[in-house]
Amino acid sequence: ENILVELKENLATITINRPLKLNALNKKTIEELHVAFKKLDENKAIKAIIITGSGEKAFVAGADISEFADFNVDQGTELARKGQELLFNFVQNLGTPVIAAINGFALGGGLEICLTCDKRVISSSASIGLPETSLGIMPGWGGTVRLPRLVGFNLALGWIVSGTPQSADKAMTAGAVDLISEPSSLRKDALTVLVDLATNSPEFLSQRTTKLGPAAITSQEASAAAEDACNAVRSRQGENYPAAFSVAELMVSACELTRDDAISLENHAFFDVTQTPQARALTGLFLGEQYVVKQAKVRNAPFAATSQPVAYSAVIGAGIMGGGIAYQNALKGIPIVMKDINQAALDLGVSEASKLLDRGVKRGKLTEAKAEAVLSQITPSLDDDSITNCDMVVEAVVELESVKAQVLASVESQLSSINSVITSNTSTISINRLADSLQRPANFCGMHFFNPVHAMPLVEIIRGEHSSDQTIAAVCAYALRLGKKPIVVNDCPGFLVNRVLFAALLGMEMLIAEGADFEQIDQVMEKWGLPMGPAYLSDVIGLDTIVHCYSVLLKGLPERFIEIEPSRSSQVLFDGERLGQKNGLGYYRYSKNEQGRPSKTADTSVIETFENLFGKAKAFEEQEIVSRIMGAMGMEMVRCLEEGVVASPTEADMALIYGIGFPSFRGGICRWMDELGLSEACAMGDKYSSISPLYAPTEALRVKAAKGGTLY
Ligand code: NAI
């Protein structure tokens, strides 16, 4: 089912053949490989075996996590042990020489297969690596044992701890492969190496023996190397990704052991690490990414036969967002009209796109000719009729409902096809209300990009009550072509991401109004894992935008978003003409550092103002700060799920990961609540619900908690 075996004279070639799954190893494939290797080894006519992957992209992309994610400890330990018995140790112990012809990336279990082989020939375009630590886990099929015995302990440790894949050249320099081949001659070259090996068997057998013994290092040397590697990880990402530390510790403990003892140690360590919350979060995220793309494709499937991909798009408004949207379309090969009422805005939009392309050229990501070709895809225009033939339009003019309503109606009247889709990049205005200005509201929905457009992966696609399934499907497909991650949500105040983000920000504002020190809040939340504390984030978003978004939420969800006494800190700052980073004054004061980037320092005048209003700053327990900020976000997300604003916890969590840089090791707010336990989450909510109804658990959540349920 999952492999092909070809016999030619005395040579056998096994091809792992699950191209749609990038040849990922699942239980069935391992079993089939076992049977094939066993029969070939028993067949005295077969003198040598090549193993390779189908297609050019992947040798094997790793273990099929979708199949293994739900395993408990016992099943998982058994799978790793069984995998060794059936495949990895089995191949290494065969009497017949085996060569890996690495046609594409060989990652995780893929590289672990190659490591069991006698020799490795790699295509020049392929790469190899053990990226498990980036999923919060560690290699479990002998990678921590075989790699150091092949390339040396220090190098193997570096590769495994960092999880970084290595190019064919780097693999060759390290001695991890024996030959680099052009993709077209890979099999021929593998055969040459194999014939050489098969006719020189004593050498290959003795090479195998060295790989059965300890690694060539003392445990003292290994400990020192591990300490350095762990310190490097700590300085990069703190203590939040513990798999790297666990694998370093394991490799030190196993370095003086024989292969079999070391593998048995790896087997236990592997399943300890899979049971950490970080492993659940990071593997969940890996699957979540695939789920988001799949959902977009599933939505599009019913219309695939009749609908055409976007041929010509338009963006109305050439400001910060419009310019970014035009750039992204052009970059992905979709010609776009960028329309504004102001020539200076058009010039700025084009020059911003041009700057981004220049940066790409400087970094070697594209050639100058390509950059010019991309820029020529943007047609700046002041004329209304320039958009007539566009089949997809993104409105990105100023955030004023009356202006948007008028612009949308005018756009609709210009379009020649009644099937063209119109979207709005509004961040706060109701999609249902904007749809009132259109004759064909079925062809309209929200398309909320995040700033800066080229860098932020999320696009929130907002379904209005009249938006058709076909429109949503077309916009999802368009977002995917732009290289973005579409998440469909229903129209509501703040949509999904801002609604839950502003619950958290209001949580911060309530703390500040009780005398909390916003610098302490930022420090605690950054330590918790947020890329920026909430006060700093407010400055980056801009306090004018913050104040505007609050007004929408206070009006739209007045039962929970309630004015704070004596006042909201963001409003106080805004009233004092502090707009955040954009005018250098917000919660903090900003000046340009040596690289020309804004750098923040405390501002005594803000501290004094807050003291006068909210009393002398006092320290809060870290736990309370986290509970009151993330608890508010969590409960609002629960409501979004219950109201059907977002369809699943997976999409909810992915929206926060892509949209606000929610820490990946926590996996998202729903994952955080599940890890906390829903009973505990309800208790946390009850503790603070007298401060604000934002914290009050819903009845459905209590029922779920009582049954021992989870959001996922
Ligand atoms: P901006 O103020 O930088 O640009 C708005 C542009 O629209 C200006 O160039 C203006 O000349 C143009 N414009 C105004 N009336 C027009 C008309 N009738 N026809 C054509 N062009 C017209 O605004 P920005 O920041 O780019 O925001 C645009 C939209 O994107 C807003 O709805 C905003 O809420 C939304 N948004 C903004 C984000 C941000 O961080 N700036 C993030 C996500 C969404």
Coordinates of C-alpha atoms in Angstrom, one line a residue, residues 260-466:
D260 CA 21.3 -1.0 22.4
D261 CA 21.5 0.4 25.9
A262 CA 21.5 3.9 24.5
I263 CA 18.5 3.2 22.4
S264 CA 16.6 1.8 25.4
L265 CA 17.4 5.0 27.3
E266 CA 16.2 7.1 24.4
N267 CA 13.0 5.2 24.3
H268 CA 12.2 6.2 27.9
A269 CA 13.3 9.8 27.6
F270 CA 11.3 10.2 24.4
F271 CA 8.0 9.4 26.0
D272 CA 8.7 11.5 29.1
V273 CA 9.2 14.4 26.8
T274 CA 6.0 13.7 24.8
Q275 CA 4.0 14.0 28.0
T276 CA 5.0 17.7 28.6
P277 CA 2.5 20.5 28.0
Q278 CA 4.9 22.1 25.6
A279 CA 5.0 18.9 23.5
R280 CA 1.2 18.8 23.4
A281 CA 1.1 22.5 22.5
L282 CA 3.7 22.4 19.7
T283 CA 2.6 19.2 18.1
G284 CA -1.0 20.5 18.3
L285 CA 0.2 23.6 16.5
F286 CA 1.9 21.6 13.8
L287 CA -1.4 19.8 13.2
G288 CA -3.4 23.0 13.6
E289 CA -1.4 24.6 10.7
Q290 CA -2.3 21.7 8.5
Y291 CA -6.0 21.9 9.7
V292 CA -6.3 25.6 8.8
V293 CA -5.1 25.0 5.2
K294 CA -7.3 22.0 4.9
Q295 CA -10.4 23.8 6.0
A296 CA -9.8 26.5 3.4
K297 CA -9.5 23.8 0.7
V298 CA -12.6 21.9 2.0
R299 CA -14.6 25.1 1.8
N300 CA -13.5 25.6 -1.8
A301 CA -14.0 22.1 -3.0
P302 CA -17.7 22.4 -3.9
F303 CA -16.9 25.4 -6.1
A304 CA -13.6 24.2 -7.5
A305 CA -15.1 23.0 -10.8
T306 CA -17.0 26.2 -11.5
S307 CA -14.9 29.0 -10.0
Q308 CA -11.8 30.5 -11.4
P309 CA -8.8 31.6 -9.4
V310 CA -8.4 35.4 -9.0
A311 CA -7.0 36.8 -12.2
Y312 CA -7.0 40.5 -11.4
S313 CA -7.4 42.2 -8.1
A314 CA -7.8 45.7 -6.7
V315 CA -7.1 47.4 -3.4
I316 CA -8.9 50.6 -2.6
G317 CA -6.8 52.9 -0.4
A318 CA -3.0 53.0 -0.7
G319 CA -2.3 53.6 2.9
I320 CA -0.3 51.4 5.4
M321 CA -2.6 48.4 4.7
G322 CA -3.5 49.0 1.1
G323 CA 0.2 49.4 0.1
G324 CA 1.0 46.1 2.0
I325 CA -1.9 44.3 0.3
A326 CA -0.8 45.5 -3.2
Y327 CA 2.8 44.3 -2.5
Q328 CA 1.6 40.9 -1.3
N329 CA -0.6 40.4 -4.4
A330 CA 2.2 41.4 -6.8
L331 CA 4.7 39.2 -4.9
K332 CA 2.5 36.2 -5.4
G333 CA 1.9 36.9 -9.1
I334 CA -1.5 38.4 -8.9
P335 CA -1.7 41.7 -10.9
I336 CA -3.4 44.4 -8.8
V337 CA -4.8 47.9 -9.2
M338 CA -4.0 50.1 -6.2
K339 CA -6.6 52.9 -6.2
D340 CA -6.6 56.0 -4.1
I341 CA -8.0 59.5 -4.2
N342 CA -4.6 61.0 -3.4
Q343 CA -1.6 60.9 -5.7
A344 CA 0.8 61.3 -2.7
A345 CA -0.7 58.2 -1.1
L346 CA -0.2 56.2 -4.3
D347 CA 3.4 57.3 -4.6
L348 CA 4.0 56.3 -1.0
G349 CA 2.3 52.9 -1.5
V350 CA 4.5 52.2 -4.5
S351 CA 7.7 53.3 -2.8
E352 CA 6.9 51.1 0.3
A353 CA 6.4 48.1 -2.0
S354 CA 9.7 49.0 -3.7
K355 CA 11.5 49.2 -0.4
L356 CA 10.3 45.8 0.6
L357 CA 11.5 44.4 -2.8
D358 CA 14.9 46.1 -2.5
R359 CA 15.3 44.5 0.9
G360 CA 14.5 41.1 -0.7
V361 CA 17.1 41.7 -3.4
K362 CA 19.7 42.7 -0.8
R363 CA 19.0 39.5 1.2
G364 CA 19.4 37.4 -2.0
K365 CA 15.7 36.3 -1.9
L366 CA 15.0 37.6 -5.5
T367 CA 16.9 39.1 -8.4
E368 CA 16.6 42.7 -9.4
A369 CA 14.9 41.7 -12.6
K370 CA 12.3 39.7 -10.6
A371 CA 11.8 42.6 -8.2
E372 CA 11.1 44.9 -11.1
A373 CA 8.7 42.4 -12.6
V374 CA 6.9 42.1 -9.3
L375 CA 6.6 45.9 -9.0
S376 CA 5.2 46.2 -12.5
Q377 CA 2.2 44.0 -11.4
I378 CA 1.0 47.0 -9.3
T379 CA -1.0 49.6 -11.3
P380 CA -1.5 52.7 -9.2
S381 CA -4.5 54.6 -10.2
L382 CA -6.8 57.6 -9.3
D383 CA -9.5 56.5 -11.8
D384 CA -12.6 54.8 -10.7
D385 CA -13.0 52.8 -13.8
S386 CA -9.5 51.3 -13.5
I387 CA -11.0 48.5 -11.4
T388 CA -13.8 47.5 -13.8
N389 CA -12.3 44.2 -14.8
C390 CA -11.2 43.1 -11.4
D391 CA -12.6 39.9 -9.9
M392 CA -11.5 40.5 -6.3
V393 CA -11.5 43.8 -4.5
V394 CA -10.1 44.6 -1.0
E395 CA -11.4 47.9 0.4
A396 CA -8.8 49.4 2.7
V397 CA -9.7 53.1 3.0
V398 CA -9.9 55.1 6.3
E399 CA -11.8 53.5 9.1
L400 CA -15.0 55.6 8.8
E401 CA -18.2 53.8 8.3
S402 CA -19.7 56.6 6.1
V403 CA -16.7 56.7 3.8
K404 CA -16.5 52.9 3.5
A405 CA -20.2 52.6 2.8
Q406 CA -19.9 55.1 0.0
V407 CA -16.7 53.6 -1.4
L408 CA -18.1 50.0 -1.4
A409 CA -21.3 51.1 -3.3
S410 CA -19.1 52.9 -5.8
V411 CA -16.8 49.9 -6.3
E412 CA -19.8 47.6 -6.8
S413 CA -21.2 49.9 -9.5
Q414 CA -17.9 49.9 -11.3
L415 CA -17.4 46.2 -11.5
S416 CA -18.3 44.6 -14.9
S417 CA -19.0 41.1 -13.6
I418 CA -21.8 40.4 -11.1
N419 CA -19.6 37.5 -9.8
S420 CA -16.8 39.7 -8.6
V421 CA -16.1 39.6 -4.9
I422 CA -15.7 42.6 -2.7
T423 CA -14.1 42.5 0.7
S424 CA -13.4 45.0 3.4
N425 CA -10.2 45.2 5.5
T426 CA -12.1 47.0 8.3
S427 CA -10.8 46.2 11.7
T428 CA -13.9 47.3 13.7
I429 CA -16.9 48.1 11.5
S430 CA -19.8 45.5 11.3
I431 CA -19.6 43.6 8.1
N432 CA -23.4 43.2 8.2
R433 CA -23.9 47.0 8.4
L434 CA -21.3 47.6 5.6
A435 CA -23.2 45.0 3.5
D436 CA -26.3 47.3 3.6
S437 CA -24.6 49.6 1.2
L438 CA -24.3 46.9 -1.5
Q439 CA -26.7 45.4 -4.1
R440 CA -25.1 42.0 -3.9
P441 CA -24.2 41.4 -0.2
A442 CA -23.8 37.7 -1.0
N443 CA -20.6 38.6 -2.8
F444 CA -19.2 40.5 0.2
C445 CA -17.3 39.6 3.4
G446 CA -14.6 41.0 5.7
M447 CA -10.9 40.3 4.9
H448 CA -9.0 41.5 7.9
F449 CA -5.3 41.6 7.2
F450 CA -2.8 42.3 10.1
N451 CA -0.1 44.9 10.1
P452 CA 2.5 44.7 8.6
V453 CA 0.8 42.7 5.8
H454 CA 3.9 41.1 4.4
A455 CA 4.9 39.7 7.7
M456 CA 1.7 38.7 9.5
P457 CA 0.4 35.3 8.5
L458 CA -3.2 35.7 9.6
V459 CA -6.2 36.9 7.5
E460 CA -9.4 36.8 9.4
I461 CA -12.2 36.2 7.0
I462 CA -15.5 37.6 8.4
R463 CA -18.7 36.1 7.3
G464 CA -21.6 38.5 7.3
E465 CA -25.2 37.2 7.5
H466 CA -25.6 37.5 3.7

